[in-house]
């Protein structure tokens, strides 16, 4: 009883313990873990490969030139035309998607997609902890309120990074075409930007579900938020080809910046120019949302 | 460490929910060092609300309280560091093992792993879960879960342990076993214990002092004996063979306070039934009377509860069904 020990008075104590608990629940549950891997495979293989947009623009899609028309060209001219139309596919694709391969474009968008999915589950986990009483126990210990929230956010961000790595590997196996920008350091860059967006998104989902004990709430929010978040971004389609109103949204959507960063690091070939903006935007988003979430946790976790 | 006489001191503590429901209503009490203090009351009386405020999970609407000299509002972190809590519901993580759960608790208290691993094993031994330490909590029975919660509440060697309905939902044997654990804890660690219960026999068996709480108000505080004595002591009922009146004879016997005769049965109130009963038998025999029937009843807290609240605990328990239904309805409304 009288044994004196030094207990940690670090304000962040307990962060790793709680984070690790969440991670353990994830990697020790084979079903959740395997679904987390299979899901991106399905998305990539089905959606990514089915939408074979490049083939639309290939000269094979054009009807053969009518005989009368062809007769008006010399053989040399025909050869030139054929070369022109043959190269058109790459040109249109590159002009539109900044890469000749739509699968690569889409696959790198998918990296952000799985992050949204992964972080959205944080809301459910917060509600579970409340309902099963675990939250009550934690609240009665000297762990600071912000640490309780941060542990959710950190574990979700780490899971997002893992999922992003899986998507990248699968995409590579399915024929991802790396751009001239790619270097081995690009991988680290992806991890960094995904960690940041994961931080921001999971803070957002946590903040929304902080007060509720009902399962339906995070699910409803998930449905409400994920679709617009994905489609009002550059995940499937370049922003500058969107209607103005959608462009306005997509231009402030942090997902767009994440995706741009990922593509720039992996499949684009025109330099790293906007990368700084991407990181700055996503970083500030993460910082602001996390700060809001922590302030809310002080307020709402003390009833 | 200088010992604080009043380990818990509560003054005018009040909690109002949603500006209308007064769950705890200006309560005052203090808990002395080393005692087991019990909060006894039916469901919905405000026991959990009181504990939640004392463990700094819930903010009081009014009043003050100190735990080990620390103000629950201003020094909540110090309070949380020095107390242990065993909540009403099971709070362990079902997906983790018993061992992992206790270790997690230790981490939450900032106890270094070098110490906590050893302590965890000791505690598992103490609550007899060593054999199940690497099993997931999912597979534990109700009694095992309670013991695990108990172990978690002890990981930081708290000076005060709060137990909210420690035997709720347990069968009779497990309940008795839990009482033994609680008594052992007090013996082994010299802790101060604050517990709530809605079982009268539990309060009676465990507590040094009891506060009866009803509708958020403390109606009476005292030792179980004091409370029962307040009712006027033990009741002896007897019948004799002969048709003579022995009222005067009995009234002269030691400790006897009152004698009544109802249909040939004498109802005697005594401050100490065990002493009085043999004396009565002896006195009657000396007088040539033969006792044919005799019973001794000690007053229970049930009667105490009835006296102070005007209703029996059982009735209150029945109306709790309504309370909890109401509570569910309110919770729905709030979200
Ligand atoms: N979070 C809450 N919001 C609103 N009312 C509550 C809340 N918690 C408890 N109550 C109400 O306060 C009263 C006391 O509840 P509680 O302290 O849980 O009782 P006990 O633990 O004695 O059974 C009840 O009427 C209950 O409905
Ligand atoms: Mg209760």
XYZ file of C-alpha atoms and ligand atoms in Angstrom:
666
model
C 0.000 0.000 0.000
C 2.703 2.440 0.979
C 4.891 1.567 -2.004
C 5.597 4.867 -3.747
C 5.680 4.797 -7.508
C 6.142 7.532 -10.021
C 2.977 7.870 -12.040
C 3.183 9.721 -15.301
C 1.786 13.232 -15.107
C 2.393 13.889 -18.772
C -0.754 15.470 -20.205
C -0.665 12.983 -23.047
C -0.319 9.899 -20.852
C -2.657 7.100 -21.838
C -2.691 8.182 -25.489
C -0.761 5.205 -26.740
C -2.623 2.787 -24.449
C -5.992 3.883 -25.806
C -4.774 4.089 -29.401
C -3.300 0.647 -29.124
C -6.571 -0.675 -27.728
C -8.437 0.549 -30.791
C -5.810 -0.841 -33.132
C -5.865 -4.174 -31.326
C -9.619 -4.449 -31.737
C -9.000 -3.971 -35.417
C -6.052 -6.202 -36.202
C -7.109 -8.944 -33.821
C -10.463 -9.208 -35.512
C -9.718 -11.224 -38.663
C -13.031 -10.434 -40.346
C -12.713 -6.686 -40.020
C -9.098 -6.891 -41.035
C -9.675 -9.006 -44.115
C -12.658 -6.956 -45.251
C -10.453 -3.915 -44.944
C -8.155 -5.503 -47.492
C -10.741 -7.078 -49.771
C -12.826 -3.942 -50.050
C -10.193 -1.877 -51.891
C -9.406 -4.887 -54.121
C -13.016 -5.019 -55.182
C -13.265 -1.305 -55.726
C -10.113 -1.199 -57.775
C -10.744 -4.320 -59.813
C -14.401 -3.665 -60.496
C -14.793 0.057 -60.660
C -11.269 0.968 -61.653
C -10.971 -1.562 -64.432
C -14.583 -1.445 -65.618
C -14.457 2.270 -66.341
C -12.036 1.889 -69.181
C -12.249 5.487 -70.279
C -9.012 5.492 -72.265
C -10.485 3.042 -74.756
C -13.282 5.494 -75.525
C -10.765 7.893 -76.925
C -8.785 5.341 -78.921
C -8.908 5.595 -82.697
C -10.567 2.163 -82.609
C -13.688 3.897 -81.310
C -13.962 5.916 -84.513
C -15.921 4.528 -87.490
C -13.727 3.584 -90.393
C -13.281 6.461 -92.834
C -15.795 6.271 -95.706
C -14.248 5.163 -98.955
C -15.176 8.385 -100.876
C -13.505 10.494 -98.171
C -10.386 8.359 -98.038
C -10.042 8.662 -101.817
C -9.539 12.434 -101.467
C -6.305 11.934 -99.456
C -2.920 10.923 -100.736
C -1.288 7.890 -99.132
C 1.114 10.152 -97.277
C -1.701 12.281 -95.927
C -3.550 9.157 -94.758
C -0.472 7.992 -92.942
C -0.189 11.370 -91.216
C -3.832 11.328 -90.218
C -3.573 7.834 -88.873
C -0.566 8.792 -86.777
C -2.444 11.865 -85.563
C -5.547 9.939 -84.492
C -3.451 7.159 -83.013
C -1.715 9.623 -80.688
C -4.949 11.414 -79.916
C -5.883 8.969 -77.171
C -2.809 9.705 -75.115
C -3.150 13.392 -75.750
C -6.789 13.633 -74.735
C -6.186 11.479 -71.679
C -3.159 13.456 -70.624
C -4.888 16.784 -71.227
C -7.897 15.680 -69.201
C -6.468 13.495 -66.483
C -2.830 14.528 -66.530
C -1.947 10.875 -67.056
C -2.580 8.652 -70.051
C -4.091 5.895 -67.937
C -7.535 6.343 -66.360
C -7.096 3.325 -64.087
C -4.070 4.962 -62.521
C -5.986 8.211 -62.139
C -8.860 6.448 -60.457
C -6.740 4.141 -58.316
C -4.960 7.055 -56.733
C -8.309 8.671 -56.028
C -9.260 5.469 -54.287
C -6.527 6.059 -51.734
C -8.557 8.970 -50.415
C -11.754 7.004 -50.750
C -10.662 4.274 -48.343
C -9.526 6.966 -45.927
C -13.034 8.394 -45.807
C -14.431 4.928 -45.207
C -11.918 4.056 -42.538
C -12.265 7.281 -40.576
C -16.058 7.246 -40.735
C -16.003 4.174 -38.514
C -14.560 6.260 -35.699
C -18.015 7.631 -35.052
C -19.350 4.138 -34.545
C -16.512 3.250 -32.235
C -17.135 6.358 -30.086
C -20.808 5.456 -29.782
C -19.905 1.870 -28.895
C -17.577 3.009 -26.137
C -20.318 5.167 -24.715
C -22.946 2.491 -24.831
C -20.809 -0.284 -23.407
C -19.700 1.829 -20.470
C -16.042 1.829 -21.450
C -16.139 5.584 -21.908
C -17.476 6.004 -18.382
C -14.576 4.080 -16.967
C -12.024 6.084 -18.922
C -13.655 9.333 -17.830
C -13.139 8.412 -14.190
C -9.383 7.978 -14.650
C -6.829 10.806 -14.753
C -6.580 10.603 -18.540
C -7.206 14.000 -20.073
C -10.354 14.415 -22.142
C -8.455 15.428 -25.218
C -6.401 12.244 -25.044
C -9.570 10.153 -25.173
C -10.510 11.858 -28.416
C -6.997 11.983 -29.816
C -6.600 8.239 -29.337
C -9.587 7.679 -31.624
C -8.190 10.094 -34.159
C -4.668 8.717 -34.095
C -5.779 5.095 -34.411
C -8.072 5.932 -37.328
C -5.269 7.860 -39.027
C -2.923 4.922 -38.637
C -5.502 2.580 -40.062
C -5.985 4.948 -42.970
C -2.282 4.870 -43.715
C -2.347 1.085 -43.666
C -5.348 1.001 -45.992
C -3.730 3.509 -48.330
C -0.671 1.295 -48.503
C -2.854 -1.694 -49.383
C -4.629 0.234 -52.130
C -1.344 1.403 -53.557
C 0.094 -2.100 -53.601
C -3.010 -3.572 -55.207
C -3.141 -0.778 -57.748
C 0.475 -1.455 -58.611
C -0.247 -5.144 -59.077
C -3.208 -4.284 -61.296
C -1.048 -2.170 -63.568
C -0.602 1.265 -62.049
C 1.453 3.426 -64.433
C 3.913 5.420 -62.409
C 4.663 8.929 -63.632
C 7.975 10.681 -64.022
C 7.380 12.343 -60.651
C 7.606 9.036 -58.837
C 10.528 8.356 -56.541
C 10.679 5.910 -53.596
C 10.110 8.913 -51.331
C 6.686 9.355 -52.903
C 5.483 6.466 -50.753
C 6.398 8.388 -47.613
C 4.672 11.411 -49.056
C 1.479 9.404 -49.534
C 1.629 8.166 -45.970
C 2.101 11.707 -44.713
C -0.795 13.233 -46.621
C -3.098 10.306 -45.792
C -2.199 10.593 -42.116
C -3.070 14.283 -42.226
C -6.397 13.862 -43.987
C -7.161 10.875 -41.739
C -6.557 13.098 -38.731
C -8.871 15.780 -40.027
C -11.645 13.459 -41.151
C -11.670 11.319 -38.025
C -11.727 14.460 -35.876
C -14.685 15.611 -37.898
C -16.559 12.327 -37.508
C -15.695 12.167 -33.798
C -16.867 15.710 -33.155
C -20.195 14.970 -34.773
C -20.827 11.854 -32.697
C -19.377 13.076 -29.404
C -22.717 13.518 -27.718
C -24.803 10.742 -29.095
C -25.350 7.244 -27.761
C -27.377 6.142 -30.740
C -25.980 3.928 -33.422
C -28.089 5.462 -36.160
C -26.475 8.860 -35.880
C -22.985 8.011 -37.125
C -24.477 5.825 -39.828
C -26.773 8.557 -41.068
C -23.942 11.057 -41.026
C -21.747 8.621 -42.855
C -24.298 8.277 -45.628
C -24.918 11.983 -45.768
C -21.292 13.051 -45.858
C -19.322 10.443 -47.783
C -20.960 10.703 -51.191
C -20.716 14.473 -51.594
C -17.227 14.365 -50.124
C -16.150 11.897 -52.794
C -17.997 13.192 -55.840
C -17.355 16.841 -55.150
C -13.667 16.084 -55.425
C -11.246 15.071 -58.114
C -11.576 11.383 -57.217
C -13.261 10.355 -60.465
C -13.153 13.390 -62.642
C -10.896 16.401 -63.011
C -12.191 19.481 -61.258
C -11.651 21.920 -64.126
C -14.127 19.971 -66.281
C -16.891 20.216 -63.659
C -19.728 22.752 -63.677
C -18.865 25.956 -61.822
C -20.891 25.283 -58.686
C -19.362 21.856 -58.248
C -15.909 23.298 -58.892
C -16.500 25.768 -56.072
C -17.175 22.916 -53.675
C -14.445 20.656 -54.962
C -11.928 23.464 -54.626
C -12.454 23.696 -50.881
C -12.822 19.962 -50.377
C -9.714 18.705 -48.582
C -10.164 15.351 -50.310
C -9.340 17.014 -53.650
C -6.046 18.263 -52.279
C -5.224 14.880 -50.817
C -5.910 13.165 -54.100
C -3.930 15.728 -56.034
C -0.973 15.182 -53.738
C -1.169 11.420 -54.102
C -1.406 11.604 -57.899
C 1.332 14.168 -58.118
C 3.642 11.961 -56.099
C 2.829 8.787 -57.989
C 1.460 9.140 -61.503
C 1.905 12.694 -62.750
C 4.912 13.729 -64.721
C 4.720 17.523 -64.636
C 6.643 18.318 -61.462
C 5.767 18.846 -57.821
C 4.541 22.458 -58.137
C 1.184 22.436 -56.298
C 2.331 19.837 -53.755
C 3.079 22.521 -51.164
C -0.445 23.899 -51.469
C -1.869 20.410 -51.151
C 0.005 19.680 -47.955
C -0.686 23.123 -46.514
C -4.400 22.903 -47.211
C -4.832 19.393 -45.810
C -2.579 20.187 -42.842
C -4.538 23.284 -41.905
C -7.790 21.389 -42.320
C -6.549 18.671 -39.968
C -5.299 21.207 -37.437
C -8.478 23.261 -37.355
C -10.881 20.336 -37.183
C -8.846 18.580 -34.511
C -8.720 21.756 -32.448
C -12.491 22.127 -32.715
C -12.948 18.508 -31.765
C -10.747 18.851 -28.683
C -12.596 21.940 -27.522
C -15.880 20.095 -27.972
C -14.505 17.154 -26.002
C -13.804 19.389 -23.003
C -17.342 20.590 -23.184
C -19.243 17.436 -23.945
C -17.260 14.741 -22.191
C -17.783 16.598 -18.894
C -21.521 16.363 -18.608
C 0.828 11.716 4.149
C -1.189 13.434 6.804
C -4.381 11.573 7.354
C -7.530 13.461 6.555
C -10.266 12.746 9.029
C -13.132 13.237 6.599
C -12.083 11.372 3.484
C -15.222 12.536 1.726
C -17.021 15.680 2.736
C -20.192 16.738 0.974
C -22.044 19.987 1.504
C -25.291 20.875 -0.197
C -24.447 18.778 -3.244
C -27.165 19.083 -5.864
C -27.735 17.868 -9.402
C -30.582 19.029 -11.580
C -31.012 17.418 -14.983
C -32.564 19.359 -17.823
C -33.465 22.259 -15.497
C -36.275 20.262 -13.968
C -35.372 16.814 -12.672
C -33.756 17.153 -9.231
C -31.780 13.911 -9.062
C -29.708 14.866 -6.006
C -31.127 17.441 -3.642
C -28.820 19.349 -1.261
C -27.224 16.361 0.394
C -24.733 16.622 3.265
C -22.602 13.861 4.703
C -19.035 12.935 5.447
C -17.174 9.661 5.241
C -14.507 8.911 7.827
C -11.151 7.393 7.142
C -11.256 3.622 6.861
C -14.986 3.105 6.998
C -17.386 1.464 4.589
C -20.051 4.019 3.912
C -23.195 2.879 2.136
C -25.765 4.746 0.125
C -28.980 2.815 0.309
C -32.000 3.612 -1.800
C -34.280 2.282 -4.507
C -33.431 2.683 -8.168
C -33.701 6.247 -9.332
C -32.979 7.611 -5.855
C -29.878 9.441 -7.064
C -27.096 7.087 -5.981
C -25.282 6.858 -9.284
C -25.685 10.577 -9.838
C -24.035 11.236 -6.465
C -21.143 8.891 -7.219
C -20.685 10.393 -10.684
C -20.290 13.824 -9.139
C -17.871 12.596 -6.480
C -15.690 10.874 -9.071
C -15.768 14.084 -11.148
C -17.482 12.579 -14.156
C -20.570 14.727 -13.688
C -20.592 18.424 -12.815
C -22.721 19.353 -9.806
C -25.445 21.946 -10.263
C -24.793 23.234 -6.756
C -22.947 22.570 -3.524
C -19.416 21.384 -2.907
C -17.589 18.212 -2.060
C -14.042 17.227 -1.307
C -12.433 13.838 -1.703
C -9.217 13.428 0.292
C -9.205 17.171 0.735
C -9.396 17.880 -3.004
C -12.330 19.857 -4.339
C -14.233 17.815 -6.912
C -14.830 20.841 -9.116
C -11.481 22.625 -8.856
C -9.075 19.730 -8.388
C -10.767 17.041 -10.401
C -7.530 15.629 -11.751
C -6.122 15.120 -8.235
C -9.374 13.481 -7.202
C -9.307 11.113 -10.162
C -5.713 10.161 -9.438
C -6.378 9.149 -5.864
C -9.622 7.210 -6.204
C -10.697 3.883 -7.616
C -14.035 3.391 -9.299
C -16.087 0.274 -9.891
C -19.022 1.502 -11.959
C -22.524 0.125 -11.958
C -22.270 -1.307 -15.461
C -19.591 -3.593 -16.845
C -16.988 -1.393 -18.440
C -14.255 -3.816 -19.431
C -13.431 -4.173 -23.104
C -14.983 -7.425 -24.233
C -12.525 -7.914 -27.056
C -9.520 -7.809 -24.768
C -8.427 -10.387 -22.212
C -8.755 -9.862 -18.490
C -5.030 -9.264 -18.247
C -5.037 -6.716 -21.064
C -7.977 -4.914 -19.491
C -6.295 -4.415 -16.139
C -3.061 -3.387 -17.812
C -4.992 -0.849 -19.860
C -6.478 0.566 -16.660
C -2.979 0.860 -15.244
C -1.870 2.775 -18.335
C -4.773 5.139 -17.910
C -3.497 5.937 -14.423
C -0.013 6.500 -15.817
C 1.491 3.624 -13.880
C 4.758 2.512 -15.477
C 4.678 -0.925 -17.060
C 7.467 -2.180 -14.812
C 5.106 -1.782 -11.850
C 1.779 -2.423 -13.503
C 2.604 -5.857 -14.924
C 3.428 -7.151 -11.482
C 0.419 -5.489 -9.906
C -1.902 -6.822 -12.565
C -0.844 -10.370 -11.837
C -1.262 -9.797 -8.102
C -4.733 -8.398 -8.579
C -5.748 -11.244 -10.869
C -4.650 -13.575 -8.099
C -6.598 -11.587 -5.539
C -9.864 -11.800 -7.474
C -9.136 -15.399 -8.495
C -9.023 -14.799 -12.220
C -5.462 -15.951 -12.827
C -6.662 -19.035 -14.663
C -8.714 -16.892 -17.035
C -6.321 -14.023 -17.498
C -5.670 -14.724 -21.178
C -9.307 -15.350 -22.054
C -11.333 -12.627 -23.676
C -13.770 -10.909 -21.343
C -16.578 -11.971 -23.705
C -16.283 -15.434 -22.218
C -16.515 -14.288 -18.585
C -19.544 -14.846 -16.367
C -21.249 -12.006 -14.505
C -19.393 -12.746 -11.293
C -16.040 -12.884 -13.085
C -16.720 -9.565 -14.764
C -17.536 -7.978 -11.427
C -14.271 -9.257 -10.032
C -12.419 -7.936 -13.029
C -14.014 -4.529 -12.520
C -12.988 -4.713 -8.902
C -9.401 -5.470 -9.889
C -9.397 -2.537 -12.345
C -10.656 -0.243 -9.609
C -7.747 -1.234 -7.394
C -4.895 -0.889 -9.876
C -3.810 2.533 -8.650
C -3.988 1.487 -4.983
C -6.667 4.069 -4.313
C -7.177 5.563 -0.881
C -10.916 5.602 -1.552
C -12.821 3.091 -3.615
C -16.235 3.903 -5.064
C -18.454 0.932 -5.769
C -21.730 1.573 -7.543
C -24.121 -1.322 -6.904
C -21.335 -3.885 -6.772
C -23.720 -6.848 -6.761
C -26.383 -5.643 -9.172
C -27.634 -8.489 -11.302
C -25.617 -11.166 -9.532
C -27.137 -14.333 -8.118
C -27.237 -14.822 -4.368
C -24.036 -16.873 -4.049
C -21.999 -14.554 -6.224
C -23.364 -11.648 -4.279
C -22.205 -13.144 -0.998
C -18.804 -13.868 -2.538
C -18.536 -10.257 -3.641
C -19.269 -9.090 -0.114
C -16.362 -11.167 1.072
C -14.102 -9.511 -1.479
C -15.210 -6.088 -0.347
C -14.584 -6.932 3.290
C -11.209 -8.379 2.419
C -10.267 -5.228 0.520
C -10.985 -3.127 3.522
C -8.923 -5.447 5.716
C -5.997 -5.795 3.339
C -5.660 -2.260 2.072
C -7.231 -0.235 4.866
C -9.155 1.633 2.215
C -12.138 3.854 2.692
C -15.094 2.507 0.748
C -18.119 4.304 -0.577
C -20.719 1.980 -1.986
C -24.277 2.198 -3.168
C -26.841 -0.525 -3.131
C -30.528 -1.094 -3.242
C -30.237 -4.346 -1.314
C -30.983 -3.828 2.353
C -29.198 -6.954 3.484
C -26.128 -5.839 1.591
C -25.974 -2.484 3.335
C -26.567 -4.252 6.611
C -23.867 -6.855 6.055
C -21.162 -4.561 4.736
C -21.472 -1.003 5.897
C -20.160 0.724 8.958
C -22.527 3.570 8.288
C -25.469 3.991 6.000
C -27.235 6.942 4.454
C -30.720 6.217 3.223
C -31.446 8.237 0.115
C -34.839 8.723 -1.405
C -35.813 11.046 -4.225
C -32.420 12.694 -4.102
C -32.589 13.505 -0.398
C -30.787 11.829 2.466
C -33.477 10.862 4.938
C -31.276 9.430 7.673
C -27.642 8.565 8.363
C -26.347 6.154 10.981
C -24.765 2.800 11.713
C -27.001 -0.145 10.864
C -27.440 -0.778 14.576
C -28.356 2.822 15.311
C -30.900 2.837 12.540
C -32.462 -0.366 13.747
C -32.395 0.761 17.357
C -34.256 3.825 16.246
C -37.136 1.489 15.602
C -37.212 0.478 19.238
C -35.143 -2.677 19.215
C -35.807 -6.409 18.809
C -39.189 -8.035 18.983
C -39.834 -11.151 21.036
C -43.107 -12.956 20.589
C -44.158 -15.676 23.004
C -47.068 -17.754 24.163
C -47.514 -19.628 27.476
C -49.565 -22.611 28.572
C -51.608 -21.009 31.366
C -54.224 -18.348 30.981
C -52.649 -15.783 33.261
C -51.499 -12.257 32.599
C -47.749 -11.963 32.847
C -47.373 -8.439 31.461
C -46.151 -6.945 34.726
C -43.716 -9.756 35.310
C -42.094 -9.293 31.921
C -41.937 -5.506 32.066
C -39.556 -5.751 35.017
C -36.982 -7.804 33.072
C -33.779 -6.196 31.839
C -33.808 -4.297 28.469
C -37.558 -4.708 28.061
C -39.120 -1.523 26.746
C -42.683 -2.423 26.016
C -45.050 -5.372 26.408
C -48.269 -5.860 24.511
C -50.697 -8.780 24.435
C -52.495 -9.691 21.255
C -54.672 -12.852 21.167
C -52.670 -14.769 23.764
C -49.399 -13.764 22.148
C -47.153 -11.404 24.041
C -45.251 -8.938 21.903
C -42.211 -7.647 23.716
C -39.846 -4.919 22.516
C -36.342 -5.230 23.847
C -33.146 -3.278 23.304
C -31.279 -6.560 23.354
C -33.361 -9.583 22.424
C -30.683 -12.224 22.881
C -30.222 -11.277 26.523
C -33.871 -10.694 27.288
C -35.304 -13.921 25.843
C -33.528 -16.361 28.213
C -34.262 -14.084 31.147
C -37.961 -14.184 30.317
C -37.979 -17.964 30.055
C -36.210 -18.270 33.382
C -38.496 -15.808 35.137
C -41.572 -17.592 33.827
C -40.311 -21.005 34.846
C -39.558 -19.718 38.353
C -43.164 -18.575 38.415
C -44.460 -21.969 37.356
C -45.243 -21.068 33.749
C -44.248 -22.998 30.645
C -43.347 -21.169 27.438
C -44.895 -22.935 24.458
C -43.762 -20.677 21.628
C -41.070 -18.091 21.302
C -39.612 -16.122 18.417
C -37.042 -13.387 18.234
C -37.020 -10.922 15.337
C -34.317 -8.386 14.765
C -35.578 -5.315 12.940
C -34.285 -5.114 9.371
C -33.363 -2.100 7.347
C -36.522 -2.760 5.435
C -38.436 -1.558 8.433
C -36.062 1.359 8.832
C -36.644 2.259 5.236
C -40.374 2.034 5.729
C -40.258 4.243 8.790
C -38.273 7.012 7.146
C -39.774 7.033 3.678
C -43.298 5.899 4.424
C -43.086 3.099 1.886
C -41.416 -0.277 1.772
C -38.361 -0.793 -0.410
C -40.246 -3.426 -2.302
C -42.962 -0.995 -3.330
C -40.336 1.514 -4.284
C -38.663 -1.182 -6.355
C -41.881 -1.880 -8.152
C -42.396 1.730 -9.028
C -38.832 1.771 -10.315
C -40.052 -0.150 -13.306
C -41.909 3.006 -14.169
C -38.900 5.140 -13.408
C -36.658 3.217 -15.748
C -39.273 3.263 -18.434
C -39.486 6.998 -17.918
C -35.714 7.210 -18.091
C -35.590 5.423 -21.423
C -38.276 7.727 -22.731
C -36.353 10.768 -21.547
C -33.142 9.593 -23.074
C -34.899 9.159 -26.374
C -36.331 12.631 -26.103
C -32.943 14.142 -25.412
C -31.364 12.882 -28.594
N -27.949 11.804 -17.658
C -29.169 11.974 -17.121
N -30.046 12.836 -17.675
C -31.270 13.028 -17.144
N -31.727 12.412 -16.050
C -30.910 11.538 -15.441
C -29.596 11.266 -15.948
N -29.005 10.360 -15.137
C -29.913 10.070 -14.184
N -31.057 10.771 -14.351
C -32.245 10.742 -13.471
O -31.841 11.072 -12.168
C -32.489 10.249 -11.220
C -31.467 9.526 -10.369
O -30.814 8.561 -11.155
P -29.622 7.667 -10.624
O -28.665 8.540 -9.912
O -29.113 6.879 -11.749
O -30.376 6.718 -9.583
P -29.843 5.421 -8.855
O -28.416 5.233 -9.191
O -30.094 5.680 -7.414
O -30.677 4.309 -9.360
C -33.399 9.335 -12.002
O -34.700 9.850 -11.971
C -32.852 9.354 -13.379
O -33.880 9.195 -14.323
Mg -27.567 3.579 -10.080
